[in-house]
Short mmCIF file of C-alpha atoms in Angstrom, two decimals:
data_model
loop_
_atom_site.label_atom_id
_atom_site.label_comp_id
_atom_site.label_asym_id
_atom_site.label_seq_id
_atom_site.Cartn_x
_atom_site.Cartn_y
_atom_site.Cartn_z
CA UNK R 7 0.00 0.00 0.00
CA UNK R 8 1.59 3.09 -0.71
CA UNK R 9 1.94 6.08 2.05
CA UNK R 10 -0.25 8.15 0.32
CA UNK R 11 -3.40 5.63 0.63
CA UNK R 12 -2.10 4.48 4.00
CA UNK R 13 -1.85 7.92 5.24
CA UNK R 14 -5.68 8.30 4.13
CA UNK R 15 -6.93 5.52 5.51
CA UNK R 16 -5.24 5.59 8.42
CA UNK R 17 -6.58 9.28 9.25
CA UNK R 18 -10.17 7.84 8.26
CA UNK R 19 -9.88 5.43 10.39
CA UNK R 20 -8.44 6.35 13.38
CA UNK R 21 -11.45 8.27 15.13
CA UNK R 22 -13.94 6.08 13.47
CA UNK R 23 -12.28 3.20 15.56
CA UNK R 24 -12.45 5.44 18.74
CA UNK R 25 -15.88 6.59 18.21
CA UNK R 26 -17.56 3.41 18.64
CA UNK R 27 -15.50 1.57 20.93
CA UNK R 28 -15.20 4.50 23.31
CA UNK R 29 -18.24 5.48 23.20
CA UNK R 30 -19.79 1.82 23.62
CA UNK R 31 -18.02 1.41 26.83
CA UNK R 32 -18.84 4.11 28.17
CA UNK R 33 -22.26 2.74 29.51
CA UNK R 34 -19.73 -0.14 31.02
CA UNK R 35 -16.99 1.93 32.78
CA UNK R 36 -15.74 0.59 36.05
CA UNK R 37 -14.66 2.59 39.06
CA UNK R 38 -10.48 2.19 38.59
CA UNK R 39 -7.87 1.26 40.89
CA UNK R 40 -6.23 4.89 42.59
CA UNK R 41 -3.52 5.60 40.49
CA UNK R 42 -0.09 6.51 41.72
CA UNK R 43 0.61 9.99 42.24
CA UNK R 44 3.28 9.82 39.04
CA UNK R 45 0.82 8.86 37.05
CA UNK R 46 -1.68 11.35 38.12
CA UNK R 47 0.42 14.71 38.22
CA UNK R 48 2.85 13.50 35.17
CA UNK R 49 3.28 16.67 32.70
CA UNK R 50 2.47 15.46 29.05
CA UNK R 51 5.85 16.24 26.76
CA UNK R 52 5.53 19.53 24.30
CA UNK R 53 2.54 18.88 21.55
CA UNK R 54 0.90 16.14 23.96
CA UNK R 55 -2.24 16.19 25.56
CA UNK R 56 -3.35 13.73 28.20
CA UNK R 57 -7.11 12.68 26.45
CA UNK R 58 -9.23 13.08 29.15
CA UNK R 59 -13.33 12.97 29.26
CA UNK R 60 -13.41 16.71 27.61
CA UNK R 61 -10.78 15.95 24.99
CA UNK R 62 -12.20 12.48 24.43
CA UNK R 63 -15.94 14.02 23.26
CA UNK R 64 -14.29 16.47 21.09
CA UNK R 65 -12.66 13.92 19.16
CA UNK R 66 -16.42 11.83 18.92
CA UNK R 67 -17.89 15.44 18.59
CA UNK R 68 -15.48 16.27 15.35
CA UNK R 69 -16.17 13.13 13.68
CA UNK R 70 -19.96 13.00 14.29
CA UNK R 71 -20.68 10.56 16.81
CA UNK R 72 -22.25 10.49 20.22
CA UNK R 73 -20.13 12.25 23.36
CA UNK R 74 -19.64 9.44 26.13
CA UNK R 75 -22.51 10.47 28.28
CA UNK R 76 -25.00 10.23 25.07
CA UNK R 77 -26.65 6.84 24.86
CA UNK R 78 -24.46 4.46 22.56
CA UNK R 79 -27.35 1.31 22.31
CA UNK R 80 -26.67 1.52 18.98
CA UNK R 81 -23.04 1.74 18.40
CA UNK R 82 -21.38 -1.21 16.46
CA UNK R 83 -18.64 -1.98 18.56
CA UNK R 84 -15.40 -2.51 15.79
CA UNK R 85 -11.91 -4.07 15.83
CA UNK R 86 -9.12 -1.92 16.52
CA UNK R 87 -5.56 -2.11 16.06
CA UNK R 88 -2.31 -0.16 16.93
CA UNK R 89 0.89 0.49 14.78
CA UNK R 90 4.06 1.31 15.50
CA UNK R 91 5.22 4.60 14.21
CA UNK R 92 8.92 3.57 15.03
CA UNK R 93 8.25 -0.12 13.01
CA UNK R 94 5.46 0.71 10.72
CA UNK R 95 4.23 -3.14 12.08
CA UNK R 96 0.89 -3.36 13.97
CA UNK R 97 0.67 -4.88 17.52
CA UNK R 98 -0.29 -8.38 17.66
CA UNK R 99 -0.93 -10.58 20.78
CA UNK R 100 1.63 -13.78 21.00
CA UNK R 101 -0.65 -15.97 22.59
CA UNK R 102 0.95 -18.99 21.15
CA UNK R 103 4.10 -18.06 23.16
CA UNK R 104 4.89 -20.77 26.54
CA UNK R 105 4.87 -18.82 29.82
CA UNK R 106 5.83 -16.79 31.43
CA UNK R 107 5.46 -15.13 28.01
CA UNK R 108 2.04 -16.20 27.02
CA UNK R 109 0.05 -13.28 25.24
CA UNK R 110 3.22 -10.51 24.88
CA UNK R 111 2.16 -7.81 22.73
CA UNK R 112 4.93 -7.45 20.45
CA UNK R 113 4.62 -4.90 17.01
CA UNK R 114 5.31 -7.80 14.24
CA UNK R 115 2.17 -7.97 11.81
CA UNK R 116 2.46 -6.11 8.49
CA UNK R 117 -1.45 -5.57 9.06
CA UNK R 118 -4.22 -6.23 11.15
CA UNK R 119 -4.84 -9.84 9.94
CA UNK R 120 -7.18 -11.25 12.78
CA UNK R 121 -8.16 -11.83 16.51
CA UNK R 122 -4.36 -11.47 17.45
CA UNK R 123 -4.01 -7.82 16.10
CA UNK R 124 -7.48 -6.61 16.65
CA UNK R 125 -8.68 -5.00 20.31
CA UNK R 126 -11.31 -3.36 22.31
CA UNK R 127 -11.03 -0.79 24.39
CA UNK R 128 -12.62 0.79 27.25
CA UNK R 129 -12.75 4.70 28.38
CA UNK R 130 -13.44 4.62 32.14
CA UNK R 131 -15.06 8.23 32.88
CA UNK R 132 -13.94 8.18 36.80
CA UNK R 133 -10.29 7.48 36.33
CA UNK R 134 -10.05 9.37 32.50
CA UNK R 135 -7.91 5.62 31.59
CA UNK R 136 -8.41 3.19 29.40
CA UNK R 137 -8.27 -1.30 29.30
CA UNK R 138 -7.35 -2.88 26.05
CA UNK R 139 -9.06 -6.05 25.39
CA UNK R 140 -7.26 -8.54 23.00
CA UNK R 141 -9.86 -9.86 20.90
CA UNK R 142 -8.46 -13.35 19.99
CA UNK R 143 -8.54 -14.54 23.75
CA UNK R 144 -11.04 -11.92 25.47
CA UNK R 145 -8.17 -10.99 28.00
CA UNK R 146 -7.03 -7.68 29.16
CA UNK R 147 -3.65 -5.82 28.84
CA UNK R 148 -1.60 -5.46 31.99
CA UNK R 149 1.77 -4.19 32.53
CA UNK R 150 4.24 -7.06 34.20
CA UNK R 151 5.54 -4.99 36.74
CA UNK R 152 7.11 -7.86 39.11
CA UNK R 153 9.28 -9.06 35.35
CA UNK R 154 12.53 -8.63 36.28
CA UNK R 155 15.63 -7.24 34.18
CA UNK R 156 14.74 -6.63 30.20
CA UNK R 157 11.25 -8.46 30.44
CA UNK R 158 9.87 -6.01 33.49
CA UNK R 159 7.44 -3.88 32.13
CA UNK R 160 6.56 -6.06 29.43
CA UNK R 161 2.66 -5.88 28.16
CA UNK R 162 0.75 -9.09 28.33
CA UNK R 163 -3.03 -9.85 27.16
CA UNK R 164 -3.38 -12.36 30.39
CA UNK R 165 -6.01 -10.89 33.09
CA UNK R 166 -9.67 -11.45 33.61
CA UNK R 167 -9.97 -8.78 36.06
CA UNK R 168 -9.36 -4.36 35.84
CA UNK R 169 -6.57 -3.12 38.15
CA UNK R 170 -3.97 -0.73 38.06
CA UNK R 171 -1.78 -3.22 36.36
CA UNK R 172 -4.41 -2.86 33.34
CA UNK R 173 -4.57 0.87 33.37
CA UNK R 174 -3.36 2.94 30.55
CA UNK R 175 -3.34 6.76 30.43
CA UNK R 176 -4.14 8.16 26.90
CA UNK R 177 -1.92 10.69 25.47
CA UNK R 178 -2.56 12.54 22.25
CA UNK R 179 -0.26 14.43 19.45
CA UNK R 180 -2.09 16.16 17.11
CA UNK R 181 -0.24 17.50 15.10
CA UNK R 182 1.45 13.93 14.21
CA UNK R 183 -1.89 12.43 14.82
CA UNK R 184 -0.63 9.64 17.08
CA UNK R 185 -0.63 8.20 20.54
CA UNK R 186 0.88 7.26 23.41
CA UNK R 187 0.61 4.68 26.75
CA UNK R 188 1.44 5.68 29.97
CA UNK R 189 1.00 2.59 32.30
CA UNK R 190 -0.65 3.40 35.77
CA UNK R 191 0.86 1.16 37.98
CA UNK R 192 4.43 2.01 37.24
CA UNK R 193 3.67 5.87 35.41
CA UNK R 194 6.02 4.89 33.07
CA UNK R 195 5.74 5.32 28.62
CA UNK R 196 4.73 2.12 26.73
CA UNK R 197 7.68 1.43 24.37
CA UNK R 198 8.59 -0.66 21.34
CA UNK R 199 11.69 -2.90 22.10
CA UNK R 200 13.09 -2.35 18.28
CA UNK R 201 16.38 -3.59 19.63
CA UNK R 202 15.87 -6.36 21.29
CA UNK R 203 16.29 -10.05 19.50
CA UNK R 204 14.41 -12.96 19.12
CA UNK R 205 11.14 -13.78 21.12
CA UNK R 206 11.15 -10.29 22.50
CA UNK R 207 11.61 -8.34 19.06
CA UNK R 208 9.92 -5.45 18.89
CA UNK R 209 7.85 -6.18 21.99
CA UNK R 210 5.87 -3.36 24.07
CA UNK R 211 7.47 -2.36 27.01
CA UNK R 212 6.15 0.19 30.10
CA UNK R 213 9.84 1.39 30.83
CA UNK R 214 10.11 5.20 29.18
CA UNK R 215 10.15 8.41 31.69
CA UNK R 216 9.06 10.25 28.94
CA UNK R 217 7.58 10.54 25.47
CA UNK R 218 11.29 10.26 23.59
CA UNK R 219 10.64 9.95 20.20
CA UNK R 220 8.73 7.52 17.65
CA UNK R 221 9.44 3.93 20.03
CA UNK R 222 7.09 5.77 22.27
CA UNK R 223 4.42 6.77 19.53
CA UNK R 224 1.30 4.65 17.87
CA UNK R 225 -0.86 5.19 15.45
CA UNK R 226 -4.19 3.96 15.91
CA UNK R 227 -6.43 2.00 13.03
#
């Protein structure tokens, strides 16, 4: 596909995606786990913007949908996925992986092929986070935070349940139109492990202080 007609679709389909899973979940948002102060009070880097209930219904608002607190009974609830912007590879679940590994999201797929690289997500008005649902094995995202050395921080689609370990905080660059994961439980950037080899190519890691550069950027589809 050339950039030109990814570009386009891409920008088509980015709040079209958010619009109807956002706004379907809204009717289903779960009080959250207390956050962490440095997750809470963390400044968002130059150009970002932390997408917070306000910001959240501008973006449905702008591309014609519902806000949040609007009834969404009729909302189709559709797959998303999440690229890379350092890889240009979308995120896909590695649920045939053995444990402790089991479910690593790792940025491998040239597209969104199935279950593996396809997600739902859920805005939670109370905390202003989001949960990101794999939709191959109905499991949520959480950030391995007890992983020690290279592998802490790693995201996994493994938990039933909504903690802080399944938090995410939302940021938002408009002017590159991307986005970025900041993990509750440990306040830290979700990044893509470009360098690393083998198993744990390109995986997503919790682990940045900061929004650095594109390993810390997404696009979403």
């Amino acid at each position: 596909m050339s950039s030109v007609a990814k570009s386009a679709r891409q920008s088509a389909a980015v709040l079209l995606s958010l619009s109807a899973l956002l706004a379907a979940s809204a009717i289903g948002a779960t009080s959250a786990s207390a956050a962490p102060a440095n997750a809470d009070d963390a400044q968002a880097p130059a150009g970002w913007e932390r997408v917070d209930t306000e910001l959240m219904n501008e973006l449905l608002v702008e591309d014609g949908a519902a806000p949040l607190s609007a009834s969404s009974a009729t909302v189709e609830e559709l797959p998303w996925a999440i690229e890379s912007m350092n890889t240009g590879l979308f995120v896909a679940a590695e649920l045939n992986y053995a444990q402790p590994n089991t479910g690593l999201l790792r940025a491998r797929s040239d597209w969104f092929n199935g279950g593996w690289e396809q997600y739902a997500i859920n805005f939670d008005e109370v905390s202003e986070t989001i949960t990101i649902t794999n939709k191959a094995n109905g499991l949520n995202v959480a950030t391995e935070r007890n992983f020690t050395g290279a592998s802490n921080g790693l995201l996994r689609a493994r938990s039933e349940g909504v903690g802080s370990w399944e938090r995410y905080v939302l940021y938002y660059h408009e002017v590159n139109d991307t986005f970025a994961f900041q993990s509750v439980v440990n306040g830290l950037f979700v990044a893509t492990e470009r360098n690393y080899t083998g198993q744990l190519q390109n995986a997503l890691r919790a682990r940045s202080d900061w929004i650095n550069g594109s390993w810390e950027q997404f696009y979403l589809w």
